[in-house]
Amino acid sequence: MKYKAPRGTRDILPGEVERWQQLETRFRQYCTLYGFSEIRTPIFEHTELFLRSVGEDTDIVSKEMYSFQDRSKRQLTLRPEGTAATVRAYLENNLSGQPQPSKLYYQGPMFRYDRPQAGRYRQFHQFGLELFGAAGAAADAEIIALSHDFIRSLKIKEVNLELNSVGCPDCRPAYRDSLLSYLEPLAEEVCPDCRRRFAVNPLRVLDCKDEKCRTLAAGAPVLEHFLCQPCAEHFNQLRRLLDRLAIPFTVNPRLVRGLDYYTRTALEFVCPDLGSIAGGGRYDYLVEDCGGPPTPAVGVAFGVERLLLAADEAALQQEAVPPVFIATAGENLEEEALALAAQLRSRGIAAETELMGRTLKGQMKQCGRKGYDLVLILGQKELSQDLVALRDMRTGEQKELPRKQVLDTVEQLRQAVETSAR
Ligand code: AMP
């Protein structure tokens, strides 16, 4: 074999792709239910956008971006996440000038030079929600409620919603100072990454995965005690709303998230064996930082691969209705088969014809292997009498039908199968 897919990427094959499609459909249904509309942005953006929004000191920007120069020497980057591009599109297309809030969702591949492992890829996929223009905790609650409903529909066994407030530019500096006073004497004990974080963003020490750092972080001052009154009220209000909606959560005072733009709410849906399956929060200054008017916003992104790993097998199963197979018994019947397939397809019934020149026996064997249930058999002699054979593979029953009854009969049988699949 000469070529392999690049490390950290994978093919999604027939047999597996159906679960992806089910998941995508499910996500869309919940978005529609909550009044979110889809936005599709380019796969690559100007590198500058991510430097400015995600933050130069974040892991994503400093270690994980796929950046390149195009032939006109533009610095471009394959998108590592969806929020920055959505903000850019929201401003560039003047969605901010339309009645607010703007409720948007996206889905598609993201790219990070991460260390590949189970559920972690270099090209991975996210579903995301972004809600622009609403400052109140009800907007956070709406993002969380949609996420909760969608995740619950997947019957994931153990999933916990973790919440925190990371404050705002008014109250965070005091916390940062207090945290630094606590951490500085421990400089020799934390990991080298965290020592570097002291200077750029000490809050990120709180969610370091290193065992030693975690133990040290457990004794750190708690952010919630430093929240200014509006931030504290926002956090309280959000908790009240979630209680009212019967959405369970736990407050994790060490949840700070790896991106720079979060203010107030930080949230993560966590599974014990997979880690975070979705994460997000409020980002009230990002739109302004990207050159727009002051615009509060809140969003979340789901890792599709992880949702698929975590989802219950049965929750994404749908009985696929197989195509009707049009078999040919003898030479020169291809044209007749194609014409009949076209008629079935025009009635919305999936149909396939023989393209490999197999014998009738070979075709029937193939239908058995593929799990096809209905086979129409065209034979020269029968056609000359205006007859077509219909074989039900489930019962082995075969009968001859007048040519003009074929479409109606197949349609009735298909409807019966679809109803029972439902
Ligand atoms: P983030 O954009 O880092 O907040 O991540 C949001 C979600 O995307 C996470 O909860 C993961 O489920 C998923 N995710 C992030 N990075 C990867 C990756 N390299 N491979 C697969 N999923 C990922």
PDB file of N, CA and C in Angstrom, residues 12-13 29 34 49 51 75 103 218 239-240 245 260 264 278 280 302 399 403-404 408:
ATOM      1  N   ILE A  12     -14.281   7.598   7.562  1.00  0.00           N
ATOM      2  CA  ILE A  12     -15.545   7.178   8.160  1.00  0.00           C
ATOM      3  C   ILE A  12     -16.269   6.366   7.095  1.00  0.00           C
ATOM      4  N   LEU A  13     -16.396   5.087   7.343  1.00  0.00           N
ATOM      5  CA  LEU A  13     -16.804   4.163   6.286  1.00  0.00           C
ATOM      6  C   LEU A  13     -18.296   3.820   6.357  1.00  0.00           C
ATOM      7  N   GLN A  29     -32.193  18.406  14.842  1.00  0.00           N
ATOM      8  CA  GLN A  29     -33.568  18.448  15.369  1.00  0.00           C
ATOM      9  C   GLN A  29     -33.627  19.279  16.647  1.00  0.00           C
ATOM     10  N   TYR A  34     -34.980  24.513  19.413  1.00  0.00           N
ATOM     11  CA  TYR A  34     -34.614  25.666  20.232  1.00  0.00           C
ATOM     12  C   TYR A  34     -34.438  26.948  19.402  1.00  0.00           C
ATOM     13  N   LEU A  49      -6.843  35.718  13.180  1.00  0.00           N
ATOM     14  CA  LEU A  49      -8.131  35.595  13.869  1.00  0.00           C
ATOM     15  C   LEU A  49      -8.000  34.707  15.102  1.00  0.00           C
ATOM     16  N   LEU A  51      -5.115  33.851  16.640  1.00  0.00           N
ATOM     17  CA  LEU A  51      -4.148  34.420  17.588  1.00  0.00           C
ATOM     18  C   LEU A  51      -4.865  35.388  18.519  1.00  0.00           C
ATOM     19  N   GLN A  75      -1.047  34.371   5.622  1.00  0.00           N
ATOM     20  CA  GLN A  75      -0.908  33.403   6.715  1.00  0.00           C
ATOM     21  C   GLN A  75      -2.291  32.853   7.044  1.00  0.00           C
ATOM     22  N   LYS A 103     -29.011  33.207  17.049  1.00  0.00           N
ATOM     23  CA  LYS A 103     -28.801  31.861  17.589  1.00  0.00           C
ATOM     24  C   LYS A 103     -28.302  30.976  16.457  1.00  0.00           C
ATOM     25  N   ALA A 218      -5.794  21.940  44.383  1.00  0.00           N
ATOM     26  CA  ALA A 218      -6.910  21.675  45.301  1.00  0.00           C
ATOM     27  C   ALA A 218      -6.897  22.638  46.501  1.00  0.00           C
ATOM     28  N   ARG A 239     -27.737  29.052  38.194  1.00  0.00           N
ATOM     29  CA  ARG A 239     -27.993  27.855  39.010  1.00  0.00           C
ATOM     30  C   ARG A 239     -29.481  27.711  39.317  1.00  0.00           C
ATOM     31  N   ARG A 240     -30.124  28.856  39.592  1.00  0.00           N
ATOM     32  CA  ARG A 240     -31.573  28.804  39.852  1.00  0.00           C
ATOM     33  C   ARG A 240     -32.330  28.283  38.636  1.00  0.00           C
ATOM     34  N   LEU A 245     -35.206  23.975  35.656  1.00  0.00           N
ATOM     35  CA  LEU A 245     -35.346  23.106  34.484  1.00  0.00           C
ATOM     36  C   LEU A 245     -34.987  21.651  34.811  1.00  0.00           C
ATOM     37  N   ASP A 260      -8.825  31.540  25.896  1.00  0.00           N
ATOM     38  CA  ASP A 260      -8.697  32.798  26.644  1.00  0.00           C
ATOM     39  C   ASP A 260      -9.979  33.612  26.769  1.00  0.00           C
ATOM     40  N   ARG A 264     -17.323  34.838  32.950  1.00  0.00           N
ATOM     41  CA  ARG A 264     -18.450  34.283  33.715  1.00  0.00           C
ATOM     42  C   ARG A 264     -18.557  32.760  33.517  1.00  0.00           C
ATOM     43  N   ALA A 278     -18.123  17.781  25.782  1.00  0.00           N
ATOM     44  CA  ALA A 278     -18.564  19.089  25.268  1.00  0.00           C
ATOM     45  C   ALA A 278     -18.096  20.158  26.248  1.00  0.00           C
ATOM     46  N   GLY A 280     -17.819  24.704  26.884  1.00  0.00           N
ATOM     47  CA  GLY A 280     -18.121  26.039  26.383  1.00  0.00           C
ATOM     48  C   GLY A 280     -18.232  27.026  27.511  1.00  0.00           C
ATOM     49  N   PHE A 302     -19.445  20.477  20.985  1.00  0.00           N
ATOM     50  CA  PHE A 302     -19.461  19.047  21.304  1.00  0.00           C
ATOM     51  C   PHE A 302     -18.420  18.343  20.449  1.00  0.00           C
ATOM     52  N   LYS A 399     -43.631 -14.164  -6.530  1.00  0.00           N
ATOM     53  CA  LYS A 399     -44.855 -14.188  -7.347  1.00  0.00           C
ATOM     54  C   LYS A 399     -44.655 -13.321  -8.582  1.00  0.00           C
ATOM     55  N   ARG A 403     -46.672  -6.025 -15.183  1.00  0.00           N
ATOM     56  CA  ARG A 403     -45.683  -4.932 -15.176  1.00  0.00           C
ATOM     57  C   ARG A 403     -46.259  -3.640 -14.580  1.00  0.00           C
ATOM     58  N   LYS A 404     -47.518  -3.338 -14.950  1.00  0.00           N
ATOM     59  CA  LYS A 404     -48.027  -2.036 -14.497  1.00  0.00           C
ATOM     60  C   LYS A 404     -48.440  -2.014 -13.020  1.00  0.00           C
ATOM     61  N   ASP A 408     -46.880   0.120  -7.762  1.00  0.00           N
ATOM     62  CA  ASP A 408     -47.811   0.254  -6.635  1.00  0.00           C
ATOM     63  C   ASP A 408     -47.556  -0.812  -5.578  1.00  0.00           C
TER      64      ASP A 408
END
